Coordinates of C-alpha atoms in Angstrom, one line a residue:
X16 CA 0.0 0.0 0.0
X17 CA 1.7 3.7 -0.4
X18 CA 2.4 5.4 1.7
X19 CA 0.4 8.2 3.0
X20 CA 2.7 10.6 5.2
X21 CA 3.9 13.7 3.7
X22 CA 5.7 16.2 5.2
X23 CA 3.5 20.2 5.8
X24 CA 6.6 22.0 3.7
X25 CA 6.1 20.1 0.3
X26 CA 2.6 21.7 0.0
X27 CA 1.6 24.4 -2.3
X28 CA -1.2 26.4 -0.5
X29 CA -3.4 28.0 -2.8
X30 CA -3.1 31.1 -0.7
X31 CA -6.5 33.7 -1.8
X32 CA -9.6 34.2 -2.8
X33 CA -11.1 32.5 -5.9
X34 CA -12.9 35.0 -8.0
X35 CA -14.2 34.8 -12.0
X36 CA -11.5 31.8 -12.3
X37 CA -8.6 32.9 -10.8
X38 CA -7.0 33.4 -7.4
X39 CA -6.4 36.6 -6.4
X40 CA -5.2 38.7 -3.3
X41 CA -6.8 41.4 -1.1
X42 CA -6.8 42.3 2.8
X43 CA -5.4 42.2 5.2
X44 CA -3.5 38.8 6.1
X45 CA -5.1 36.2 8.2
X46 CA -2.4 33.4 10.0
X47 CA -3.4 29.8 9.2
X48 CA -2.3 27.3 11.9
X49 CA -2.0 23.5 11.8
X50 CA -3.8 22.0 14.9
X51 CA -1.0 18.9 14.1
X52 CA 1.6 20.9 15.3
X53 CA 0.4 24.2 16.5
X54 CA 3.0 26.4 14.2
X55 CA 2.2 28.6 11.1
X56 CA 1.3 27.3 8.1
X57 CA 0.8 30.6 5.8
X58 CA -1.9 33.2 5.5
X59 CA -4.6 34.2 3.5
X60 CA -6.5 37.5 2.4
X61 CA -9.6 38.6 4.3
X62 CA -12.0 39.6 1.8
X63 CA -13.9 42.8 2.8
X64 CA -17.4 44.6 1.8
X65 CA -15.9 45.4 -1.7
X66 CA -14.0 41.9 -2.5
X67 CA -17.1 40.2 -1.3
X68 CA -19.7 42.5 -3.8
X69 CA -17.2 41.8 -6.5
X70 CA -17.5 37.9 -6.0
X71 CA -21.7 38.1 -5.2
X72 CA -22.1 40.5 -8.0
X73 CA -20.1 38.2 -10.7
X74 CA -21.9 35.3 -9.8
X75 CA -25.1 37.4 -10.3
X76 CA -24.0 38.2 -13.6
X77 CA -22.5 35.0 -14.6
X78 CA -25.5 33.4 -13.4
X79 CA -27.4 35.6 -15.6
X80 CA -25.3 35.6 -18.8
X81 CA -24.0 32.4 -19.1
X82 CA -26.9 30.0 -19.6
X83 CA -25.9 28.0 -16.9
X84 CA -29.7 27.9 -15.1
X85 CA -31.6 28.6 -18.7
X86 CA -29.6 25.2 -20.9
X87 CA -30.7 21.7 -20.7
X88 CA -30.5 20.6 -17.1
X89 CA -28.6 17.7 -18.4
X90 CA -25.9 19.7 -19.5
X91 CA -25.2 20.8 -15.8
X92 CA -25.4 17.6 -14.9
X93 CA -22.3 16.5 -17.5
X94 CA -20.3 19.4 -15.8
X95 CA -21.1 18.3 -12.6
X96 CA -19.6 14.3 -13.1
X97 CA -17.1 15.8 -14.7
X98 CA -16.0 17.8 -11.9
X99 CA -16.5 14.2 -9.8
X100 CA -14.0 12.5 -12.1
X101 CA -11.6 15.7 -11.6
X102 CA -12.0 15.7 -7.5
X103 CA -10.9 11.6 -7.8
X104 CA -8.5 12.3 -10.0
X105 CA -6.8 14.8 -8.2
X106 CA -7.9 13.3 -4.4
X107 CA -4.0 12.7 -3.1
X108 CA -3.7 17.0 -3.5
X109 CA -6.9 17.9 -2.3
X110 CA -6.7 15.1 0.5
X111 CA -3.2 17.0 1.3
X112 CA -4.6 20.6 1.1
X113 CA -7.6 19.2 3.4
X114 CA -5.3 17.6 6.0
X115 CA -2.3 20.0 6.5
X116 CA -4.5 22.5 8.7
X117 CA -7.8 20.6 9.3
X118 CA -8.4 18.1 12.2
X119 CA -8.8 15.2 9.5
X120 CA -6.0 12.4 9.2
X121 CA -4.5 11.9 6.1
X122 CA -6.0 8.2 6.0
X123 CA -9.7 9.3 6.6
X124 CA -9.2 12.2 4.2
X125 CA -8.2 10.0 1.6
X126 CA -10.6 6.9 2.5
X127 CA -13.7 8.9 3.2
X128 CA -13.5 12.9 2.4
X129 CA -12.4 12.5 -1.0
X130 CA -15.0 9.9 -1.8
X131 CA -17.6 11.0 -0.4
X132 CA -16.9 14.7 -1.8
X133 CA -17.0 13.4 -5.3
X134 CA -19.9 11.0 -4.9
X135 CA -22.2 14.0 -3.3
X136 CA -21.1 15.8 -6.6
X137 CA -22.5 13.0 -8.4
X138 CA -26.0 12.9 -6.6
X139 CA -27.2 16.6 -6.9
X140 CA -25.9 16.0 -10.5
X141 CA -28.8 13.6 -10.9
X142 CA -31.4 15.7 -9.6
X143 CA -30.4 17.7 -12.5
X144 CA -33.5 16.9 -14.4
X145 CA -35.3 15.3 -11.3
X146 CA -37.6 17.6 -9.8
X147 CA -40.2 19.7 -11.9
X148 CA -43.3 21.9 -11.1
X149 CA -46.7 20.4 -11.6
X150 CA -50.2 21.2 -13.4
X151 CA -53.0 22.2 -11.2
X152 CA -56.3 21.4 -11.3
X153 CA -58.1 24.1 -12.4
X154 CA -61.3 24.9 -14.7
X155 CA -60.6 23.9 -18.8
X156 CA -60.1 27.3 -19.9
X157 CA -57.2 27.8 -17.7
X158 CA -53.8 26.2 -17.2
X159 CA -52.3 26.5 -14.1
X160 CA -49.0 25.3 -12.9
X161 CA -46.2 25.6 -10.4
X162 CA -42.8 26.0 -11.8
X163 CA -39.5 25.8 -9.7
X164 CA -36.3 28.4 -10.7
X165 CA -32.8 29.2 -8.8
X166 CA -32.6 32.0 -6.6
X167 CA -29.9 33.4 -8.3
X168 CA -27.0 33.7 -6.3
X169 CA -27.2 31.5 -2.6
X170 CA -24.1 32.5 -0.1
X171 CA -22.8 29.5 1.8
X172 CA -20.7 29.4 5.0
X173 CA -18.6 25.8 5.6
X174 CA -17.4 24.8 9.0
X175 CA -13.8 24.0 9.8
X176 CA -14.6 20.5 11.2
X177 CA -15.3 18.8 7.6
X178 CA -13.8 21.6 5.3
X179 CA -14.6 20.0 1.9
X180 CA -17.4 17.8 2.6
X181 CA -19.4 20.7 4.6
X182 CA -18.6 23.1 1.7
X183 CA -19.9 20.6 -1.1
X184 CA -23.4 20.0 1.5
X185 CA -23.9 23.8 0.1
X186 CA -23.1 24.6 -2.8
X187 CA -23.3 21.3 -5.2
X188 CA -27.2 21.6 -4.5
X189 CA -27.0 25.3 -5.3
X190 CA -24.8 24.9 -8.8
X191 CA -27.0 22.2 -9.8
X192 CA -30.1 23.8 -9.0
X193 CA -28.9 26.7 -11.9
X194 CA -27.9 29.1 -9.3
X195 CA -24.6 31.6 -8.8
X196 CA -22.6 30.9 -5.3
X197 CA -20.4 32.3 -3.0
X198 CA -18.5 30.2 -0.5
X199 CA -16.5 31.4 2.5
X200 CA -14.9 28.3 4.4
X201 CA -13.3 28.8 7.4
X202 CA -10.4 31.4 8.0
X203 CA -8.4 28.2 9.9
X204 CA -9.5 25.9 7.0
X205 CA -9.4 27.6 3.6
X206 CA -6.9 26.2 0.8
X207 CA -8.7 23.3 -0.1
X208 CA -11.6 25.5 -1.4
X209 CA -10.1 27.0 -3.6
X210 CA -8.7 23.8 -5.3
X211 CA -12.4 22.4 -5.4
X212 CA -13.6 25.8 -7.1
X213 CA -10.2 25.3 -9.7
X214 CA -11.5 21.9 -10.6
X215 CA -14.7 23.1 -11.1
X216 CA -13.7 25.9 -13.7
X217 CA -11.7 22.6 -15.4
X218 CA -14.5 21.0 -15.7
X219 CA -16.7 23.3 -17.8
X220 CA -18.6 24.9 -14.8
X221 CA -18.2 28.7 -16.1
X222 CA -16.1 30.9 -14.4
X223 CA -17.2 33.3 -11.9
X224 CA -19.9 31.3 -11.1
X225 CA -18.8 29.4 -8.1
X226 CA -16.5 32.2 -6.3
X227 CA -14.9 31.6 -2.5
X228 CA -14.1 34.6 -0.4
X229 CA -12.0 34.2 2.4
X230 CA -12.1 36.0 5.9
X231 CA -13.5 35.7 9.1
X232 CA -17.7 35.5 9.6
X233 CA -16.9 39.6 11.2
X234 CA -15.5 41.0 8.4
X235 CA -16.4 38.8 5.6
X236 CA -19.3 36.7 6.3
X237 CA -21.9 39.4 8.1
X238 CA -21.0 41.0 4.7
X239 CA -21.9 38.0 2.7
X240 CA -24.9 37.3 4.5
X241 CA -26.4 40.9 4.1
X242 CA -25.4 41.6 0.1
X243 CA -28.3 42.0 -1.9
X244 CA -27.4 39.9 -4.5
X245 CA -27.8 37.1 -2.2
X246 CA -31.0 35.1 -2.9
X247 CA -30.7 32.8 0.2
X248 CA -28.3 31.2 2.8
X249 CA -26.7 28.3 3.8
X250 CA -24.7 27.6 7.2
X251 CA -23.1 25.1 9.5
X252 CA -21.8 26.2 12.6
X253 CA -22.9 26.7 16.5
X254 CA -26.3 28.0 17.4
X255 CA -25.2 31.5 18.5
X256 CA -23.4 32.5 15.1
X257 CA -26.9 30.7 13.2
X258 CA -28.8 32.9 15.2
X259 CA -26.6 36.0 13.4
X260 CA -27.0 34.6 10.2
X261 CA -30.5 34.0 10.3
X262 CA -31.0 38.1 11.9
X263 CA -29.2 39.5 8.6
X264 CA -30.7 37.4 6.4
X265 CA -34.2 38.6 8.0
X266 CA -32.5 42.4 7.9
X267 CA -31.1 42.8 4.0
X268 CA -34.3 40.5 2.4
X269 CA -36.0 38.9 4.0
X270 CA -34.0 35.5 2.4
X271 CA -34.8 32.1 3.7
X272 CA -31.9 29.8 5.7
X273 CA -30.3 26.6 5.9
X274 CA -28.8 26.5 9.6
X275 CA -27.5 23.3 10.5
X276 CA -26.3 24.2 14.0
X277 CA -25.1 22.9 17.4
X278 CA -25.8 19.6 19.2
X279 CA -25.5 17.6 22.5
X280 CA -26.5 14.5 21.1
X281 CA -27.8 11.6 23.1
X282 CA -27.1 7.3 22.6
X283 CA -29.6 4.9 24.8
X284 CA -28.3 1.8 25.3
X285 CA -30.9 -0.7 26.7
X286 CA -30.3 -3.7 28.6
X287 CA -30.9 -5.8 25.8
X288 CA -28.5 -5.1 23.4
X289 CA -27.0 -8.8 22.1
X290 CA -23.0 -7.5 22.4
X291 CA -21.8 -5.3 24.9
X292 CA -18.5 -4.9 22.9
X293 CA -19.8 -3.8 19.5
X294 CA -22.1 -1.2 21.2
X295 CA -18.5 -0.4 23.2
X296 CA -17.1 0.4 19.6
X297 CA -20.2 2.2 18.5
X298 CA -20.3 4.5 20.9
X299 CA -16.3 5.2 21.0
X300 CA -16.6 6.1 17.7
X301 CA -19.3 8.1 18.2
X302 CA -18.2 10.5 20.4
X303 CA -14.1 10.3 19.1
X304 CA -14.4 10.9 16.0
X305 CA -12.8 13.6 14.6
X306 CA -11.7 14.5 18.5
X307 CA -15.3 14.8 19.1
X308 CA -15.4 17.9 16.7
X309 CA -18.4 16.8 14.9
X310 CA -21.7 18.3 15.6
X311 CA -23.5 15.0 15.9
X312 CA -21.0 13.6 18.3
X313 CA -22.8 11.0 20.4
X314 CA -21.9 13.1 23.8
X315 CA -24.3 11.5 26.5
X316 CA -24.5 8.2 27.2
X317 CA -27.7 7.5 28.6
X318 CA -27.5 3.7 29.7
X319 CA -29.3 0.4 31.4
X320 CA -28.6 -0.2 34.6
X321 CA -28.5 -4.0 33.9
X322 CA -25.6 -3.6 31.3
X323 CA -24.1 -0.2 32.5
X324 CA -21.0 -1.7 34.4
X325 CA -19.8 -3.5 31.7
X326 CA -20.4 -1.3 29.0
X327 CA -18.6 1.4 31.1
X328 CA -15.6 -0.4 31.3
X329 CA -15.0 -1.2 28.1
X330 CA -15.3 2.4 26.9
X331 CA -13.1 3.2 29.9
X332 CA -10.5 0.6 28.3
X333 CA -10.7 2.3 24.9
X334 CA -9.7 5.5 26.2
X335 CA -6.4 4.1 27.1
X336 CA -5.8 2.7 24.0
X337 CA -5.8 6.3 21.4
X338 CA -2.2 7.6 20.4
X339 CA -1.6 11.2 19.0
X340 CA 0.1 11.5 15.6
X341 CA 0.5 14.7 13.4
X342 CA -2.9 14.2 10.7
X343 CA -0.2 14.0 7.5
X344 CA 1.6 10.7 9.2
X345 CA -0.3 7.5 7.8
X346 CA -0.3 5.9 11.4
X347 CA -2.5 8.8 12.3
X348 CA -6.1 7.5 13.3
X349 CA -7.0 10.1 16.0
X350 CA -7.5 14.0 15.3
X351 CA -6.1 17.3 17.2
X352 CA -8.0 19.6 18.6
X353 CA -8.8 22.8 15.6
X354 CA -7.4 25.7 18.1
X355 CA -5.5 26.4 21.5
X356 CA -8.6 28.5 22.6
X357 CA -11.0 25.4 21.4
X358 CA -8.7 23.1 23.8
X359 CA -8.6 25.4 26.8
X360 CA -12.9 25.6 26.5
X361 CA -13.3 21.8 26.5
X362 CA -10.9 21.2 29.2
X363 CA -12.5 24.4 31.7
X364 CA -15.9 22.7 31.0
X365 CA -14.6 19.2 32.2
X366 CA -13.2 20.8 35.0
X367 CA -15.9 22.7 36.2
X368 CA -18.4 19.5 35.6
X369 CA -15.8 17.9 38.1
X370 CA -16.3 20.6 40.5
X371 CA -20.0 20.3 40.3
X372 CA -20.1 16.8 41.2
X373 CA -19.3 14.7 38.0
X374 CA -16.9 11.6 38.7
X375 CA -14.1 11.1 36.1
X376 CA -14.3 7.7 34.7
X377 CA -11.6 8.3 32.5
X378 CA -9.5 11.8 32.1
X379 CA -10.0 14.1 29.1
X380 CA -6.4 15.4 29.8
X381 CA -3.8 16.7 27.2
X382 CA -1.4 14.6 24.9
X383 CA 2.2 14.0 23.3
X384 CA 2.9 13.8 19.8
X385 CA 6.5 13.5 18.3
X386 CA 5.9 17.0 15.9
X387 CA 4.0 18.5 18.8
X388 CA 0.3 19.7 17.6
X389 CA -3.2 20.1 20.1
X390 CA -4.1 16.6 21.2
X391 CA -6.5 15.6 24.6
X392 CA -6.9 12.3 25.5
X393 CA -10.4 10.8 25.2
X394 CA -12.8 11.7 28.5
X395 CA -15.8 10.0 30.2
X396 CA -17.6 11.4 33.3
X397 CA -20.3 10.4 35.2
X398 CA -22.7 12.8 36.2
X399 CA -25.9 12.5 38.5
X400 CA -28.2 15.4 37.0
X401 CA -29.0 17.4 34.1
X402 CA -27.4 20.4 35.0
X403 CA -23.5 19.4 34.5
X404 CA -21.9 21.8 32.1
X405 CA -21.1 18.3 30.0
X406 CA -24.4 17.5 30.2
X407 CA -25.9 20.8 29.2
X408 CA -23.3 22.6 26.6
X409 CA -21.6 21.1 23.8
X410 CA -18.2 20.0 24.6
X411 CA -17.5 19.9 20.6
X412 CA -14.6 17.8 22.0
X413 CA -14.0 14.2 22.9
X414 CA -16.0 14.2 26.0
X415 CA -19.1 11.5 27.2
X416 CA -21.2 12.5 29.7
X417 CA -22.9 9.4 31.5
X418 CA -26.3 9.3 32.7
X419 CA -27.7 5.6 34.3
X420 CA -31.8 4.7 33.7
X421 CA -33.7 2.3 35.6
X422 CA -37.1 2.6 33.0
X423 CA -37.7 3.2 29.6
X424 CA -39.5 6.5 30.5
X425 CA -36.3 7.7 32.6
X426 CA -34.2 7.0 29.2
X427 CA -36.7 9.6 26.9
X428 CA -37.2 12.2 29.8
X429 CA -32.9 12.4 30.0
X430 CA -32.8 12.5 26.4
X431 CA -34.5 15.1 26.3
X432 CA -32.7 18.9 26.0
X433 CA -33.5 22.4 26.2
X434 CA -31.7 23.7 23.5
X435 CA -30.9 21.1 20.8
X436 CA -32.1 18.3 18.9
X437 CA -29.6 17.4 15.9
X438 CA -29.6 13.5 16.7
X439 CA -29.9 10.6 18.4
X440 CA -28.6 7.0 18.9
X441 CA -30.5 3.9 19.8
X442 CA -29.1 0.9 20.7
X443 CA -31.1 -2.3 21.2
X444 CA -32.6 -5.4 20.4
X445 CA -36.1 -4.8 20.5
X446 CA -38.1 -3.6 17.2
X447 CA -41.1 -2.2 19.6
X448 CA -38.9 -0.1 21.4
X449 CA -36.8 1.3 18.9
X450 CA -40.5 2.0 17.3
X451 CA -40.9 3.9 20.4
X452 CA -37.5 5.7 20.6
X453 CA -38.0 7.0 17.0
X454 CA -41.5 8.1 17.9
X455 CA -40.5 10.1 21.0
X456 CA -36.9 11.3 20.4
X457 CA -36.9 15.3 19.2
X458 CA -34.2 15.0 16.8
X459 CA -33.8 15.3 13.3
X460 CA -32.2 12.4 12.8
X461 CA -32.5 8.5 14.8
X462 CA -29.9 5.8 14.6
X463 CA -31.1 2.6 15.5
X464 CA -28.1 -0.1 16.0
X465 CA -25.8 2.5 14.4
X466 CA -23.9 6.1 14.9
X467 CA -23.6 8.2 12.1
X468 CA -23.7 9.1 8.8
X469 CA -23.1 6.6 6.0
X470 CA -23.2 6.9 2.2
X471 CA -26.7 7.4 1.9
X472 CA -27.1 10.3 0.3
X473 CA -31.1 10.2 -0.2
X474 CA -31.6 11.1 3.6
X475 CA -31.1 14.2 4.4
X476 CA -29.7 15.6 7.6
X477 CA -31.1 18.6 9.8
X478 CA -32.0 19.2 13.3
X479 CA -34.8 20.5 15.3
X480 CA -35.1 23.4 17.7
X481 CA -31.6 25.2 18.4
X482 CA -30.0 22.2 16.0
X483 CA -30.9 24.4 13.5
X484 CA -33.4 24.8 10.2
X485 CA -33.6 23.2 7.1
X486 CA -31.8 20.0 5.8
X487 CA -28.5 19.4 4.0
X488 CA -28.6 16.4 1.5
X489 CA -31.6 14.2 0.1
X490 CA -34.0 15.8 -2.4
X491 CA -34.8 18.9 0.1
X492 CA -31.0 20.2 0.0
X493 CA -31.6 20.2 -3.8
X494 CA -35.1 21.8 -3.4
X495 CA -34.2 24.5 -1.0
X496 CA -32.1 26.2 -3.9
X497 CA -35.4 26.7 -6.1
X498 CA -38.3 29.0 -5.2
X499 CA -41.3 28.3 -6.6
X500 CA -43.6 30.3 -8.8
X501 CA -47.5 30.0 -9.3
X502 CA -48.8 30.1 -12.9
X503 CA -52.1 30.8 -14.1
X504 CA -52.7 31.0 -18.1
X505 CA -56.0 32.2 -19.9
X506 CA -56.7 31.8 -23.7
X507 CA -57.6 35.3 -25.0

């Protein structure tokens, strides 16, 4: 097998912003840090109010002159798997540009991202020519009919946690819905953007259309989020930035929102479950991978009492068991933490769950890597009410709170939370009661016998309450591009 490790120097970052084809400069310089070894990688431009009505304003007009929304949908739709073939084709670099500042190993990068970046190109492709408006019923003199069309231009926001994946959630359903876009990715995460947008110029997508602006969501995205040329929204990120985006969008359109937002959520494990062990793995993974940084991460464990001891000490024995490596070594199966300031808030809320009465089962502490790099070890705590700061607020780090159930009504009633409802994880061997569990969990998405997302694009993903609005993937990502318009013909 080849080897994966590369070393952070041998990179070429594409270092701007990506407008009307090109890369180009402007603003002030922003410092771009690997979390693998805490040390400078380069910098990038910070696009401000003009930079960013240049991009939204040439995707408007692109948009507009080009054809791209007016030809035959199929025709997107053979840009679209070409620009597929080009991501696979080109998957070691953008695996690279994706791992040398992200949180994401250079083994999962190359055996998940990639893949499932260029097979969500393909999907939206097909929808292409899927979805149409309909006749209505009316009286034989008249026709009536609804009929679907882009926006225009949609602005999308990526998270740092899932750089290129996140990114493509937004704006693959946008481009192949015949609309404009305008991507800012994170300011800690931004080179493999641009590479993405490159490939997509190669493969016939014309330029201008697809344009990435760098900055921070201050100076670049409450810019992006309030231009006029923006037709609607897209953004994944905590609750309390969605809660901005969602203001400006009401304040420069009204224009509607996709927020997929924060999480704290919950896995029930019943006292039935045929293999104590594979649960043990299920939930690990759950609430480890990516260092926790994921905003579905499985964070409380609400289990049996019957099978609780056991199940308990085999996570306990996991924790032991994770090394840190830097992301770009190919032995590397366990992720940094994105930031210093991100490391210092997970390990202050442990700390003050300990000093409100949770009992460490095993220590979310910091770690040693040869090149260095923000690593904490793996952290379970047991707490005996709802109001732990573990319990409550989301870690977004790899930290399981532990709750203990007697009844089947005590499971729902803990799973239960004030703020979010993103997900949810059910583990057991009974068909009624996992009936049940679906029925009463307030989450936007149920895993029964499972944690997390597969391959599936068809199903989309969204939460409920302060998890956010709207759903990324399935037909509805595709839909929420379109707006729909009301016909009504009469022969003169």
């Amino acid at each position: 097998m080849t080897d994966l490790s590369f070393r952070p120097e041998d990179i070429t970052l594409p270092a701007g912003h990506f407008l009307s084809g090109k890369i180009v400069p402007g603003g002030k310089d922003i410092a771009v840090t690997s979390p693998g070894h805490g040390r400078i990688l380069g910098y990038v431009p910070e696009a401000g109010p003009d930079l960013v009505n240049e991009a939204a304003q040439t995707a408007a007009r692109v948009q507009r002159e080009s054809g791209w929304a007016t030809c035959a949908p199929r025709e997107r739709a053979r840009v679209l798997r070409r620009w597929a073939d080009l991501v696979e084709q080109h998957g070691m670099e953008l695996a690279r540009l994706e791992t040398v500042c992200s949180t994401r190993p250079i083994v999962q990068t190359v055996g998940w991202d990639i893949p499932f970046l260029a097979e969500g190109i393909r999907f939206f492709s097909e929808y292409c020519d899927k979805i149409g408006g309909d006749v209505a019923a009316t009286s034989a003199n008249l026709l009536g009919m609804t009929v679907y069309e882009p926006y225009g231009v949609t602005g999308a926001i990526a998270p740092w946690n899932f750089p290129l994946v996140m990114a493509s959630w937004k704006i693959v359903p946008s481009l192949a819905a015949g609309n404009g876009t305008v991507l800012k990715p994170s300011e800690m995460t931004p080179f493999s953007a641009v590479r993405l947008a490159e490939l997509a110029v190669e493969a016939g997508l014309p330029a201008g259309l697809f344009n990435v602006v760098q900055g921070t969501g201050l100076a670049t995205g409450e810019v992006l989020c309030r231009h006029p040329n923006i037709g609607k929204l897209s953004f994944t990120g905590s609750t309390r930035t969605g809660i901005a985006v969602m203001k400006a969008a009401a304040e420069s359109g009204p224009k509607p929102v996709t927020l997929e937002l924060g999480g704290k959520s919950p896995q029930l494990v019943f006292d039935d479950i045929s293999s104590v062990d594979e649960v043990a793995d299920r939930i690990f993974r759950a609430f480890t991978g990516n260092a926790g940084q994921v905003c579905v991460t499985g964070s409380r464990l609400i289990v049996q009492r019957g099978v609780a001891k056991l199940l308990i000490k085999a996570l306990v024995a996991k924790c032991s068991q994770v090394a840190a490596h830097a992301p770009w070594e190919a032995v590397a199966s366990y992720s940094p933490i994105i930031s210093e300031p991100q490391a210092h808030r997970i390990l202050n809320l442990v700390e003050s769950s300990v000093q409100a009465g949770a009992q460490t089962l095993a220590p979310c502490l910091r770690m040693n890597s040869e090149e260095g790099g923000i690593f904490l070890s793996p952290g379970i705590l047991m707490v005996t009410d709802t109001y732990s700061p573990v319990w409550q607020e989301e870690v977004f780090g790899p930290v399981l709170a532990v709750q203990i159930f007697d009844e089947d009504d005590e499971a729902f009633a803990l799973a239960e939370h004030p703020v979010y409802g993103l997900a949810a994880g059910v583990h057991t061997a009974s068909m009624s009661r996992a009936m049940r569990a679906i029925r009463t969990l307030k989450a936007g998405t149920v895993w029964v016998n499972r944690y997390g997302r597969s391959s599936d694009f068809v199903i989309p993903t969204g939460g409920f309450g302060g998890s956010g609005i709207g759903k990324d993937l399935g037909r509805q990502a595709f839909e929420t591009n379109l707006r729909l318009k009301s016909v009504l013909m009469a022969a003169e």
